[in-house]
Amino acid sequence: MANHFVPATNDGAPYPPSEVEKLHYYYGLPSNPCLVARSSGDVWLRPEGPEAYLQPKELAPLGPHPLSHVMWENDVCPAMSRYLDSEDVKYGSLLPLRIGYANDMASPPAVIFIGVLPGTLSHELGIVHAVHCRNILVEHGIEDMHVEIRESTVTRAASLYKPAISANPAARLIEPFSTSLGIPISLLETPSVEGTGSFFFVDPNKPSQ
């Protein structure tokens, strides 16, 4: 935990993370990403004392939020993508979600989580981009969200098996890992979050739903 510093004056402005904050800011997330920059100026304090330990963080769905009313997919996300593309930022993901401490009863803070290729963005430039994307949110009336940028590498997930006919002796083993409709599925990293293979219909009059 050495080589950690906090800003001399806490004026609410974003600051470049120390090496310790960079490595441990997202402690608890399965991918263990490194922090590049964030638009928030909240100071991250390292644990201290004889029983000092890092509090694990976890991701949660955004859920009901004003961002859904200003058309994230049609307005805000394209605006951020155009800006990042114009600045030649090597990003691979742009997600609205919540990040908070595990077992915290309070609702986790809502953020735009941007993933960039490792080693392609400095902390100083990262702050500039995070603040600009935060301003895009504010321009669309969203003032309770911040932007966080972390290093990440996009990898392929394991593919599902084709559904097997019931006469196949391995059908019962294959079925939970197939594309059959109605079968509960979840990621290995998030066993408490399940979904089902289903059809999704899009109303052309309501493209975001």
Short mmCIF file of C-alpha atoms in Angstrom, two decimals:
data_model
loop_
_atom_site.label_atom_id
_atom_site.label_comp_id
_atom_site.label_asym_id
_atom_site.label_seq_id
_atom_site.Cartn_x
_atom_site.Cartn_y
_atom_site.Cartn_z
CA MET A 1 0.00 0.00 0.00
CA ALA A 2 3.01 2.31 -0.31
CA ASN A 3 3.30 4.95 -3.02
CA HIS A 4 -0.24 6.20 -2.45
CA PHE A 5 -1.09 9.87 -2.29
CA VAL A 6 -4.21 11.98 -2.07
CA PRO A 7 -4.67 15.51 -3.46
CA ALA A 8 -3.24 18.26 -1.25
CA THR A 9 -6.53 20.16 -1.56
CA ASN A 10 -9.83 18.37 -1.93
CA ASP A 11 -11.56 20.87 -4.20
CA GLY A 12 -13.74 18.28 -5.88
CA ALA A 13 -11.69 18.22 -9.09
CA PRO A 14 -10.71 14.88 -10.67
CA TYR A 15 -7.10 13.83 -10.08
CA PRO A 16 -4.75 11.19 -11.54
CA PRO A 17 -4.87 8.02 -9.43
CA SER A 18 -1.80 6.79 -7.62
CA GLU A 19 -0.39 3.38 -8.49
CA VAL A 20 -2.16 1.92 -5.44
CA GLU A 21 -5.52 3.46 -6.34
CA LYS A 22 -5.09 2.37 -9.96
CA LEU A 23 -4.60 -1.26 -8.90
CA HIS A 24 -7.13 -1.47 -6.06
CA TYR A 25 -9.94 0.96 -6.90
CA TYR A 26 -11.99 -1.89 -8.43
CA TYR A 27 -10.98 -4.51 -5.89
CA GLY A 28 -13.59 -7.27 -5.84
CA LEU A 29 -14.62 -7.19 -9.49
CA PRO A 30 -13.90 -10.54 -11.19
CA SER A 31 -11.94 -8.92 -14.04
CA ASN A 32 -9.81 -6.90 -11.59
CA PRO A 33 -9.48 -3.93 -13.98
CA CYS A 34 -7.09 -1.03 -13.50
CA LEU A 35 -8.49 2.47 -13.05
CA VAL A 36 -7.43 5.01 -15.68
CA ALA A 37 -9.49 8.05 -14.75
CA ARG A 38 -12.85 9.22 -13.46
CA SER A 39 -14.85 12.43 -13.63
CA SER A 40 -15.57 12.35 -9.90
CA GLY A 41 -13.23 14.14 -7.53
CA ASP A 42 -14.14 11.98 -4.54
CA VAL A 43 -10.90 11.03 -2.83
CA TRP A 44 -10.10 7.31 -2.58
CA LEU A 45 -8.48 6.53 0.76
CA ARG A 46 -6.35 3.45 1.30
CA PRO A 47 -7.25 1.27 4.30
CA GLU A 48 -5.19 1.97 7.39
CA GLY A 49 -4.84 0.55 10.87
CA PRO A 50 -4.06 -2.90 12.32
CA GLU A 51 -7.11 -4.48 10.66
CA ALA A 52 -7.01 -2.55 7.41
CA TYR A 53 -8.54 -4.35 4.46
CA LEU A 54 -9.95 -3.43 1.09
CA GLN A 55 -13.71 -3.40 0.69
CA PRO A 56 -14.76 -5.39 -2.39
CA LYS A 57 -16.86 -3.68 -5.02
CA GLU A 58 -19.54 -5.19 -7.23
CA LEU A 59 -21.47 -4.27 -10.35
CA ALA A 60 -25.25 -3.91 -10.50
CA PRO A 61 -27.74 -3.11 -13.26
CA LEU A 62 -28.61 0.55 -13.72
CA GLY A 63 -32.31 -0.12 -13.14
CA PRO A 64 -34.89 2.70 -13.28
CA HIS A 65 -33.01 5.92 -13.96
CA PRO A 66 -33.60 9.23 -15.79
CA LEU A 67 -30.98 8.16 -18.34
CA SER A 68 -33.51 5.73 -19.82
CA HIS A 69 -35.87 8.63 -20.48
CA VAL A 70 -33.35 10.61 -22.54
CA MET A 71 -32.68 7.74 -24.94
CA TRP A 72 -29.28 6.35 -23.99
CA GLU A 73 -29.04 4.22 -27.13
CA ASN A 74 -30.18 6.93 -29.56
CA ASP A 75 -28.75 10.11 -28.06
CA VAL A 76 -26.27 9.92 -25.20
CA CYS A 77 -24.30 6.83 -26.21
CA PRO A 78 -23.86 7.96 -29.87
CA ALA A 79 -22.71 11.39 -28.68
CA MET A 80 -20.08 9.84 -26.41
CA SER A 81 -19.01 7.40 -29.12
CA ARG A 82 -18.56 10.22 -31.65
CA TYR A 83 -16.44 12.15 -29.18
CA LEU A 84 -14.25 9.18 -28.23
CA ASP A 85 -13.81 8.25 -31.90
CA SER A 86 -12.82 11.83 -32.74
CA GLU A 87 -10.15 11.66 -30.02
CA ASP A 88 -8.95 8.26 -31.26
CA VAL A 89 -9.65 6.62 -27.90
CA LYS A 90 -9.23 2.86 -28.13
CA TYR A 91 -12.36 1.91 -26.22
CA GLY A 92 -14.16 -1.41 -26.36
CA SER A 93 -17.15 -0.90 -24.07
CA LEU A 94 -19.45 1.91 -23.00
CA LEU A 95 -21.95 0.81 -20.37
CA PRO A 96 -24.37 2.51 -17.96
CA LEU A 97 -24.46 0.58 -14.67
CA ARG A 98 -23.95 0.89 -10.94
CA ILE A 99 -20.75 0.26 -9.00
CA GLY A 100 -20.76 0.05 -5.24
CA TYR A 101 -19.36 -1.75 -2.25
CA ALA A 102 -20.57 -5.30 -1.73
CA ASN A 103 -23.21 -5.73 1.00
CA ASP A 104 -23.83 -1.98 1.15
CA MET A 105 -27.53 -1.37 1.77
CA ALA A 106 -27.47 1.97 -0.06
CA SER A 107 -28.10 2.10 -3.80
CA PRO A 108 -24.73 1.97 -5.62
CA PRO A 109 -23.70 5.09 -7.55
CA ALA A 110 -24.69 5.16 -11.23
CA VAL A 111 -21.79 5.53 -13.66
CA ILE A 112 -20.89 5.26 -17.32
CA PHE A 113 -18.24 2.52 -17.36
CA ILE A 114 -15.81 2.91 -20.27
CA GLY A 115 -13.25 0.23 -21.07
CA VAL A 116 -10.10 1.10 -23.02
CA LEU A 117 -7.26 -1.08 -24.25
CA PRO A 118 -4.46 -1.38 -21.67
CA GLY A 119 -1.62 1.09 -22.12
CA THR A 120 -3.43 3.26 -24.70
CA LEU A 121 -4.61 6.14 -22.49
CA SER A 122 -2.74 8.21 -19.91
CA HIS A 123 -4.35 9.24 -16.65
CA GLU A 124 -4.19 12.91 -17.61
CA LEU A 125 -5.92 12.43 -20.97
CA GLY A 126 -8.31 10.00 -19.35
CA ILE A 127 -9.50 12.73 -16.99
CA VAL A 128 -10.11 15.06 -19.96
CA HIS A 129 -12.20 12.42 -21.73
CA ALA A 130 -14.09 11.38 -18.60
CA VAL A 131 -15.02 14.99 -17.82
CA HIS A 132 -16.11 15.62 -21.42
CA CYS A 133 -18.36 12.54 -21.38
CA ARG A 134 -19.73 13.68 -18.03
CA ASN A 135 -20.57 17.03 -19.64
CA ILE A 136 -22.52 15.18 -22.34
CA LEU A 137 -24.61 13.64 -19.58
CA VAL A 138 -25.22 17.03 -18.01
CA GLU A 139 -26.20 18.50 -21.39
CA HIS A 140 -28.93 15.84 -21.55
CA GLY A 141 -30.17 16.62 -18.06
CA ILE A 142 -28.36 13.77 -16.27
CA GLU A 143 -26.49 15.24 -13.32
CA ASP A 144 -26.33 12.32 -10.89
CA MET A 145 -23.91 10.15 -12.90
CA HIS A 146 -20.16 10.19 -13.30
CA VAL A 147 -17.86 8.57 -15.85
CA GLU A 148 -15.19 6.03 -14.99
CA ILE A 149 -12.56 4.70 -17.38
CA ARG A 150 -10.73 1.45 -16.75
CA GLU A 151 -8.39 -0.74 -18.76
CA SER A 152 -10.05 -3.79 -20.26
CA THR A 153 -9.60 -6.36 -22.98
CA VAL A 154 -12.59 -7.75 -24.83
CA THR A 155 -12.57 -11.56 -24.94
CA ARG A 156 -14.89 -14.07 -26.52
CA ALA A 157 -17.28 -15.87 -24.20
CA ALA A 158 -17.82 -19.60 -24.42
CA SER A 159 -20.37 -20.50 -27.08
CA LEU A 160 -23.49 -22.50 -26.28
CA TYR A 161 -24.22 -25.98 -27.58
CA LYS A 162 -26.94 -26.64 -30.10
CA PRO A 163 -30.10 -28.14 -28.52
CA ALA A 164 -30.00 -31.95 -28.46
CA ILE A 165 -32.99 -34.18 -29.21
CA SER A 166 -34.46 -35.97 -26.22
CA ALA A 167 -33.33 -39.35 -27.58
CA ASN A 168 -29.73 -38.26 -27.21
CA PRO A 169 -28.39 -39.80 -23.95
CA ALA A 170 -26.40 -36.62 -23.32
CA ALA A 171 -29.42 -34.33 -23.80
CA ARG A 172 -29.91 -33.73 -20.08
CA LEU A 173 -26.26 -32.76 -19.71
CA ILE A 174 -26.23 -30.49 -22.77
CA GLU A 175 -29.57 -28.77 -22.17
CA PRO A 176 -28.40 -26.31 -19.44
CA PHE A 177 -25.62 -25.14 -21.78
CA SER A 178 -27.67 -24.98 -24.98
CA THR A 179 -29.70 -22.32 -26.75
CA SER A 180 -33.03 -23.93 -25.78
CA LEU A 181 -35.70 -21.39 -24.89
CA GLY A 182 -36.69 -21.05 -21.26
CA ILE A 183 -33.53 -22.65 -19.86
CA PRO A 184 -32.13 -20.62 -16.93
CA ILE A 185 -28.60 -19.44 -17.69
CA SER A 186 -26.00 -17.36 -15.85
CA LEU A 187 -22.35 -16.46 -16.17
CA LEU A 188 -19.85 -18.38 -14.08
CA GLU A 189 -18.65 -15.07 -12.63
CA THR A 190 -22.19 -13.99 -11.63
CA PRO A 191 -24.06 -17.13 -10.51
CA SER A 192 -26.60 -15.05 -8.57
CA VAL A 193 -27.79 -13.28 -11.74
CA GLU A 194 -29.81 -15.49 -14.06
CA GLY A 195 -31.65 -15.06 -17.32
CA THR A 196 -33.35 -17.32 -19.83
CA GLY A 197 -32.97 -18.00 -23.51
CA SER A 198 -35.92 -16.13 -25.02
CA PHE A 199 -37.25 -14.25 -28.01
CA PHE A 200 -37.10 -10.46 -27.94
CA PHE A 201 -39.41 -8.28 -30.00
CA VAL A 202 -38.74 -4.66 -30.92
CA ASP A 203 -41.60 -2.23 -31.45
CA PRO A 204 -40.59 -0.05 -34.45
CA ASN A 205 -42.48 2.83 -32.85
CA LYS A 206 -40.48 2.43 -29.65
CA PRO A 207 -37.00 1.35 -30.78
CA SER A 208 -35.50 1.61 -27.30
CA GLN A 209 -37.94 -0.91 -25.80
#
